[in-house]
Amino acid sequence: MRKKIVAGNWKCNTTISEGVELAKQVNILVTERGAKDVVVVLGTPFTHLASVCAIVDPDRVCVAAQNCAAEPKGAFTGEVSVSMIQSTGATYVIIGHSERREYYLETSEILNKKVALTLAQGLTPIYCCGEALAIREAGTENNFVKKQLEETIFNLPAEDFKKIVIAYEPIWAIGTGRTASSQQAQDMLAFIRQLIAKKYDQTIAAACSILYGGSCSPANAKELFSQADIDGGLIGGASLKAEDFLAIINAY
Ligand code: PEP
């Protein structure tokens, strides 16, 4: 049985005290009223990781970094390595978010290094993929996402691939209020699962958690999560409000 996961991506929002307060609220809501079979992840800024890890119940709320360095250590000013992330208590790393690919020019080569370092450190990568609007309008989104996967996580041996969580996030739906329809999301996630089955095998494909991300909200989460291949969500804006985030967690 694959895991259901609802992961928040706070992006570049909240000061440490605001973030700790938000994490406290989420932790209370999740421990008191959260669906027990959903893995909850908070993707906080690097600066908040240790403080947030210190106040959440690790059995109910996991913590993720939103990025990591592509090198293990050394003279890379401003970078934060996977072992630093691990030392905070965080257990997930979001890798390849479209904002990182677009604004920080992260290529497949860079993402491969980040995935490898994350796995080597025993943390779980949440690997993001997804197409821009022009690609969707041209009807070539399947080929585009297939190429993203083939250039990166499909290079992993099966034993490593099994540890990956995938988040499909169409760029045109991120932060725009324009959600993919549940059918569009289901179709892409089913396509990705089929690709995994072809590349690895059916068992690995059936066990892989694949999330949808893009303007997911309490209003549309139930419909999205009712689709056969959608195993949860990567949530941006709505993860900054504890009650909205809880409503999404409880949308199954
Ligand atoms: C995201 O950035 O991963 C995301 C899905 O954002 P939003 O929910 O705000 O569209």
Short mmCIF file of C-alpha atoms and ligand atoms in Angstrom, two decimals:
data_model
loop_
_atom_site.label_atom_id
_atom_site.label_comp_id
_atom_site.label_asym_id
_atom_site.label_seq_id
_atom_site.Cartn_x
_atom_site.Cartn_y
_atom_site.Cartn_z
CA MET A 1 0.00 0.00 0.00
CA ARG A 2 1.57 3.30 -1.02
CA LYS A 3 1.72 6.22 1.38
CA LYS A 4 -0.68 9.15 1.22
CA ILE A 5 1.34 12.31 1.69
CA VAL A 6 0.35 15.94 2.10
CA ALA A 7 3.43 18.17 2.02
CA GLY A 8 3.44 21.91 2.55
CA ASN A 9 5.88 24.13 0.72
CA TRP A 10 6.19 27.38 2.62
CA LYS A 11 8.60 28.78 0.01
CA CYS A 12 10.29 32.07 1.07
CA ASN A 13 7.63 32.97 3.63
CA THR A 14 7.54 33.47 7.42
CA THR A 15 10.18 34.59 9.89
CA ILE A 16 11.45 31.92 12.29
CA SER A 17 8.97 32.92 15.01
CA GLU A 18 6.07 33.01 12.54
CA GLY A 19 7.13 29.64 11.12
CA VAL A 20 7.43 28.04 14.54
CA GLU A 21 3.98 29.37 15.45
CA LEU A 22 2.52 27.96 12.22
CA ALA A 23 4.21 24.60 12.81
CA LYS A 24 2.86 24.53 16.39
CA GLN A 25 -0.67 25.13 15.12
CA VAL A 26 -0.34 22.46 12.42
CA ASN A 27 1.12 20.03 14.94
CA ILE A 28 -1.79 20.53 17.35
CA LEU A 29 -4.41 20.24 14.61
CA VAL A 30 -2.80 17.16 13.09
CA THR A 31 -2.34 15.36 16.40
CA GLU A 32 -5.89 16.19 17.51
CA ARG A 33 -7.85 15.96 14.26
CA GLY A 34 -5.59 14.85 11.41
CA ALA A 35 -6.24 11.74 9.35
CA LYS A 36 -3.94 9.10 10.85
CA ASP A 37 -3.09 7.45 7.55
CA VAL A 38 -1.72 10.61 5.94
CA VAL A 39 1.97 11.49 6.19
CA VAL A 40 2.18 15.23 6.86
CA VAL A 41 5.30 17.11 5.80
CA LEU A 42 6.20 20.76 6.41
CA GLY A 43 8.62 22.22 3.85
CA THR A 44 10.14 25.16 5.69
CA PRO A 45 12.96 27.58 4.86
CA PHE A 46 16.42 26.28 5.87
CA THR A 47 16.60 28.75 8.74
CA HIS A 48 13.50 27.25 10.36
CA LEU A 49 14.27 23.55 10.05
CA ALA A 50 15.86 22.90 13.45
CA SER A 51 13.34 25.01 15.37
CA VAL A 52 10.37 23.38 13.62
CA CYS A 53 11.80 19.88 14.09
CA ALA A 54 12.17 20.61 17.80
CA ILE A 55 8.47 21.37 18.32
CA VAL A 56 6.60 18.87 16.11
CA ASP A 57 5.65 15.33 17.03
CA PRO A 58 7.92 13.35 14.67
CA ASP A 59 5.40 10.51 14.57
CA ARG A 60 2.77 12.82 13.06
CA VAL A 61 4.58 15.69 11.36
CA CYS A 62 7.72 15.37 9.24
CA VAL A 63 9.89 18.25 8.10
CA ALA A 64 11.39 18.94 4.66
CA ALA A 65 13.97 21.29 3.24
CA GLN A 66 12.92 22.98 0.01
CA ASN A 67 16.28 22.52 -1.66
CA CYS A 68 19.81 21.29 -0.93
CA ALA A 69 23.34 21.84 -2.17
CA ALA A 70 24.51 19.80 -5.15
CA GLU A 71 27.82 19.12 -3.38
CA PRO A 72 28.35 17.28 -0.09
CA LYS A 73 30.45 20.02 1.55
CA GLY A 74 33.22 22.52 0.95
CA ALA A 75 33.79 25.95 -0.56
CA PHE A 76 30.27 26.67 -1.82
CA THR A 77 29.35 29.93 -0.12
CA GLY A 78 25.71 30.20 0.84
CA GLU A 79 24.84 26.59 0.14
CA VAL A 80 23.21 24.18 2.62
CA SER A 81 24.30 20.56 2.37
CA VAL A 82 22.16 17.47 2.83
CA SER A 83 24.12 16.46 5.95
CA MET A 84 23.38 19.90 7.44
CA ILE A 85 19.69 19.36 6.65
CA GLN A 86 19.81 15.92 8.21
CA SER A 87 21.42 17.33 11.34
CA THR A 88 18.32 19.51 11.91
CA GLY A 89 16.07 16.46 12.10
CA ALA A 90 14.41 17.02 8.71
CA THR A 91 13.74 13.82 6.77
CA TYR A 92 12.57 15.03 3.34
CA VAL A 93 14.08 17.30 0.68
CA ILE A 94 12.01 18.91 -2.10
CA ILE A 95 14.13 18.70 -5.26
CA GLY A 96 13.58 20.25 -8.67
CA HIS A 97 10.67 22.56 -7.84
CA SER A 98 9.81 24.52 -10.99
CA GLU A 99 10.80 27.76 -9.24
CA ARG A 100 14.28 26.34 -8.66
CA ARG A 101 14.51 25.14 -12.26
CA GLU A 102 13.29 28.48 -13.65
CA TYR A 103 14.87 31.12 -11.38
CA TYR A 104 18.04 29.28 -10.33
CA LEU A 105 18.62 27.41 -13.59
CA GLU A 106 18.69 23.96 -12.02
CA THR A 107 19.35 21.44 -14.78
CA SER A 108 18.81 17.69 -14.79
CA GLU A 109 22.53 17.27 -14.14
CA ILE A 110 22.30 19.37 -10.97
CA LEU A 111 19.12 17.62 -9.85
CA ASN A 112 20.74 14.21 -10.28
CA LYS A 113 23.48 15.24 -7.86
CA LYS A 114 20.94 16.53 -5.34
CA VAL A 115 18.84 13.37 -5.53
CA ALA A 116 21.93 11.18 -5.11
CA LEU A 117 23.19 13.14 -2.09
CA THR A 118 19.75 13.13 -0.48
CA LEU A 119 19.40 9.37 -0.88
CA ALA A 120 22.95 8.77 0.32
CA GLN A 121 22.15 10.63 3.51
CA GLY A 122 19.00 8.53 4.08
CA LEU A 123 16.56 11.37 3.43
CA THR A 124 13.57 11.16 1.10
CA PRO A 125 13.58 13.28 -2.05
CA ILE A 126 10.27 14.76 -3.16
CA TYR A 127 11.15 15.09 -6.83
CA CYS A 128 9.10 17.70 -8.71
CA CYS A 129 8.24 17.65 -12.39
CA GLY A 130 5.70 19.41 -14.58
CA GLU A 131 5.22 21.42 -17.72
CA ALA A 132 4.73 25.11 -18.53
CA LEU A 133 1.52 26.43 -20.05
CA ALA A 134 2.86 26.61 -23.63
CA ILE A 135 3.75 22.92 -23.48
CA ARG A 136 0.31 22.01 -22.17
CA GLU A 137 -1.31 24.12 -24.90
CA ALA A 138 0.82 22.39 -27.54
CA GLY A 139 -0.37 19.03 -26.17
CA THR A 140 3.18 17.78 -25.54
CA GLU A 141 3.04 17.60 -21.74
CA ASN A 142 3.42 13.81 -21.58
CA ASN A 143 6.62 13.83 -23.62
CA PHE A 144 7.96 16.74 -21.60
CA VAL A 145 7.40 15.07 -18.22
CA LYS A 146 8.71 11.75 -19.56
CA LYS A 147 11.95 13.50 -20.58
CA GLN A 148 12.26 15.15 -17.15
CA LEU A 149 11.98 11.73 -15.50
CA GLU A 150 14.27 9.98 -17.98
CA GLU A 151 16.99 12.57 -17.48
CA THR A 152 16.87 12.30 -13.71
CA ILE A 153 15.25 9.78 -11.38
CA PHE A 154 14.86 7.08 -14.03
CA ASN A 155 18.67 6.80 -13.93
CA LEU A 156 18.41 5.40 -10.41
CA PRO A 157 18.71 1.71 -9.70
CA ALA A 158 15.40 0.18 -8.55
CA GLU A 159 16.48 0.02 -4.89
CA ASP A 160 17.00 3.80 -4.85
CA PHE A 161 14.01 4.66 -7.02
CA LYS A 162 11.76 2.93 -4.45
CA LYS A 163 12.69 5.63 -1.93
CA ILE A 164 11.54 8.54 -4.11
CA VAL A 165 8.31 10.53 -3.84
CA ILE A 166 7.23 12.27 -7.05
CA ALA A 167 5.25 15.52 -7.20
CA TYR A 168 3.67 16.46 -10.53
CA GLU A 169 3.15 20.19 -10.58
CA PRO A 170 2.01 21.82 -13.82
CA ILE A 171 3.68 25.23 -13.73
CA TRP A 172 0.55 26.93 -15.03
CA ALA A 173 -1.29 25.80 -11.91
CA ILE A 174 1.29 26.87 -9.31
CA GLY A 175 0.23 29.92 -7.34
CA THR A 176 -2.20 30.92 -10.09
CA GLY A 177 -5.46 29.74 -8.58
CA ARG A 178 -5.88 27.72 -11.78
CA THR A 179 -5.89 24.09 -10.66
CA ALA A 180 -5.51 21.26 -13.12
CA SER A 181 -8.85 19.49 -13.39
CA SER A 182 -8.94 16.27 -11.43
CA GLN A 183 -9.04 14.44 -14.78
CA GLN A 184 -5.94 16.26 -16.09
CA ALA A 185 -4.09 15.49 -12.86
CA GLN A 186 -5.23 11.87 -12.81
CA ASP A 187 -4.28 11.37 -16.47
CA MET A 188 -0.75 12.65 -15.91
CA LEU A 189 -0.22 10.70 -12.69
CA ALA A 190 -1.50 7.51 -14.33
CA PHE A 191 0.88 8.19 -17.23
CA ILE A 192 3.81 8.63 -14.83
CA ARG A 193 2.89 5.41 -13.02
CA GLN A 194 2.78 3.59 -16.36
CA LEU A 195 6.26 4.93 -17.20
CA ILE A 196 7.56 3.67 -13.85
CA ALA A 197 6.06 0.24 -14.51
CA LYS A 198 7.77 0.13 -17.92
CA LYS A 199 11.12 1.34 -16.60
CA TYR A 200 11.10 -0.71 -13.37
CA ASP A 201 8.11 -2.99 -12.71
CA GLN A 202 4.44 -2.99 -11.70
CA THR A 203 5.17 -3.54 -8.01
CA ILE A 204 7.48 -0.54 -7.83
CA ALA A 205 5.00 1.57 -9.81
CA ALA A 206 2.12 0.57 -7.53
CA ALA A 207 4.15 1.42 -4.41
CA CYS A 208 5.37 4.86 -5.57
CA SER A 209 3.63 7.85 -3.97
CA ILE A 210 2.86 10.43 -6.66
CA LEU A 211 1.51 13.79 -5.51
CA TYR A 212 -0.29 16.55 -7.36
CA GLY A 213 0.64 20.20 -6.77
CA GLY A 214 -0.79 23.44 -8.10
CA SER A 215 -3.38 25.65 -6.39
CA CYS A 216 -4.61 22.74 -4.29
CA SER A 217 -7.06 24.06 -1.68
CA PRO A 218 -9.67 22.85 0.81
CA ALA A 219 -12.24 23.44 -1.95
CA ASN A 220 -10.70 21.12 -4.55
CA ALA A 221 -8.59 18.64 -2.53
CA LYS A 222 -11.37 16.08 -2.05
CA GLU A 223 -12.05 15.85 -5.76
CA LEU A 224 -8.34 15.64 -6.59
CA PHE A 225 -7.53 13.07 -3.90
CA SER A 226 -10.45 10.86 -4.95
CA GLN A 227 -8.59 10.03 -8.17
CA ALA A 228 -7.05 6.58 -8.31
CA ASP A 229 -3.45 7.63 -8.95
CA ILE A 230 -3.27 10.78 -6.81
CA ASP A 231 -1.55 9.94 -3.53
CA GLY A 232 -1.67 13.39 -1.99
CA GLY A 233 -0.49 16.90 -2.65
CA LEU A 234 2.37 19.36 -2.56
CA ILE A 235 0.71 22.47 -1.23
CA GLY A 236 2.05 26.01 -1.52
CA GLY A 237 -0.21 28.91 -0.54
CA ALA A 238 -2.74 26.86 1.41
CA SER A 239 -0.01 25.35 3.61
CA LEU A 240 0.55 28.77 5.21
CA LYS A 241 -2.85 28.60 6.93
CA ALA A 242 -3.00 25.80 9.50
CA GLU A 243 -6.77 25.20 9.22
CA ASP A 244 -6.67 25.12 5.41
CA PHE A 245 -3.73 22.75 5.50
CA LEU A 246 -5.59 20.47 7.93
CA ALA A 247 -8.67 20.53 5.68
CA ILE A 248 -6.49 19.35 2.77
CA ILE A 249 -4.90 16.63 4.96
CA ASN A 250 -8.39 15.46 5.90
CA ALA A 251 -9.75 15.63 2.34
CA TYR A 252 -9.30 11.91 1.66
C1 PEP B 1 4.00 24.74 -5.02
O1 PEP B 1 4.69 25.74 -5.10
O2 PEP B 1 4.55 23.65 -4.88
C2 PEP B 1 2.54 24.89 -5.11
C3 PEP B 1 1.85 23.84 -5.42
O3 PEP B 1 2.03 26.14 -4.87
P1 PEP B 1 0.49 26.53 -4.80
O4 PEP B 1 -0.22 25.47 -4.00
O5 PEP B 1 0.46 27.87 -4.14
O6 PEP B 1 -0.02 26.57 -6.22
#
